[in-house]
Coordinates of C-alpha atoms in Angstrom, one line a residue:
K739 CA 337.4 44.6 172.4
G740 CA 337.2 45.6 175.8
G741 CA 337.6 41.8 176.8
D742 CA 333.9 41.4 178.6
D743 CA 332.7 39.8 175.3
V744 CA 330.1 43.0 175.4
V745 CA 329.9 45.0 172.4
D746 CA 328.8 48.7 173.1
Y747 CA 327.4 51.2 170.9
D748 CA 330.6 52.5 170.3
E749 CA 332.4 49.1 169.3
F750 CA 329.3 48.2 167.3
L751 CA 329.7 51.6 165.1
Q752 CA 333.2 51.4 164.7
V753 CA 333.3 48.1 163.5
M754 CA 330.3 48.7 160.9
S755 CA 332.0 51.8 160.0
V756 CA 335.3 50.3 159.4
K757 CA 333.3 47.6 157.4
M758 CA 331.8 50.0 155.1
A759 CA 334.9 52.5 154.7
T760 CA 336.1 51.0 151.5
R761 CA 332.7 50.6 150.3
D762 CA 330.7 53.5 151.1
S763 CA 329.0 54.7 148.2
R764 CA 325.1 55.3 148.6
G765 CA 324.4 52.3 146.7
E766 CA 326.5 50.1 148.7
I767 CA 325.0 51.4 152.0
S768 CA 321.5 50.9 150.8
K769 CA 322.2 47.2 150.0
V770 CA 323.5 47.0 153.5
F771 CA 320.2 48.9 154.7
R772 CA 318.1 46.4 152.8
L773 CA 320.0 43.5 154.7
F774 CA 318.8 45.0 157.7
D775 CA 315.3 45.8 156.7
E776 CA 314.3 42.0 156.4
D777 CA 310.7 42.5 156.4
Q778 CA 311.2 45.7 153.5
T779 CA 309.3 48.5 155.4
G780 CA 311.7 50.7 154.6
R781 CA 313.0 51.2 158.4
I782 CA 315.1 49.6 160.9
S783 CA 312.8 48.4 163.8
F784 CA 314.3 47.1 166.9
D785 CA 313.6 43.7 166.1
N786 CA 315.1 43.6 162.3
L787 CA 318.8 45.3 164.3
K788 CA 318.7 42.7 167.2
R789 CA 318.3 39.9 164.8
V790 CA 321.1 41.3 162.6
I791 CA 323.3 41.5 165.8
E792 CA 322.4 38.0 166.8
M793 CA 323.2 36.6 163.5
V794 CA 326.5 37.9 163.6
G795 CA 327.1 36.5 166.8
E796 CA 327.2 39.9 168.7
S797 CA 325.8 40.3 172.5
I798 CA 324.3 43.5 173.1
S799 CA 321.4 43.9 175.3
D800 CA 318.0 45.4 174.6
T801 CA 318.9 48.6 176.3
E802 CA 322.0 49.1 174.1
I803 CA 320.2 48.1 170.9
A804 CA 317.3 50.7 171.9
E805 CA 320.2 53.4 172.7
M806 CA 321.9 52.8 169.0
I807 CA 318.4 53.3 167.7
S808 CA 317.9 56.3 169.8
E809 CA 321.2 57.9 168.6
A810 CA 320.5 57.2 165.0
D811 CA 316.9 58.1 165.1
R812 CA 316.3 61.4 163.8
D813 CA 312.8 61.5 163.8
A814 CA 312.2 59.8 167.1
D815 CA 310.0 57.4 165.7
G816 CA 311.6 54.5 167.0
E817 CA 313.3 53.3 163.9
I818 CA 315.9 54.2 162.0
G819 CA 315.1 55.0 158.3
E820 CA 317.5 55.0 155.4
A821 CA 318.7 58.4 155.5
D822 CA 319.4 57.8 159.1
F823 CA 321.3 54.8 158.3
Y824 CA 323.6 56.5 155.4
R825 CA 324.5 59.4 157.8
V826 CA 325.4 57.0 160.3
M827 CA 327.7 54.6 158.1
K828 CA 329.1 58.0 156.3
H829 CA 329.9 59.2 159.7
K830 CA 332.9 56.5 160.1
G831 CA 332.7 56.2 164.0
S832 CA 333.1 59.4 165.3
I833 CA 330.9 59.3 168.7
P834 CA 328.7 61.2 169.3
L835 CA 326.7 61.6 166.1
D836 CA 326.3 65.4 165.1
V837 CA 322.5 65.3 165.0
S838 CA 322.8 68.6 163.1
S839 CA 324.5 67.2 160.3
S840 CA 323.1 66.8 157.1
D841 CA 323.5 63.8 154.1
E842 CA 321.8 66.6 151.9
D843 CA 325.1 66.9 149.8
D844 CA 325.4 63.1 149.2
Q845 CA 322.0 62.8 147.7

């Protein structure tokens, strides 16, 4: 976006949010989550996220990937659970994420 061939967190979230804008039901977001969660642990790890980023041809540093996880990771375990992923995808790209927001109404 900025012409520097580096996609930062804001840009990545914006792209993913736009892609999800027309398909944002919990079921659709859950399918996307499972694509990230290749090892089927119920969590998106650093390695899971890095694999997807590389698969789509993006160039994001390890530090930026760690920041992306940290931004979405409510329980601070270093991974993104499905509820965190859903919250991020439903957020539609507004930054920063409201850490006090809840997805309870969407369940």
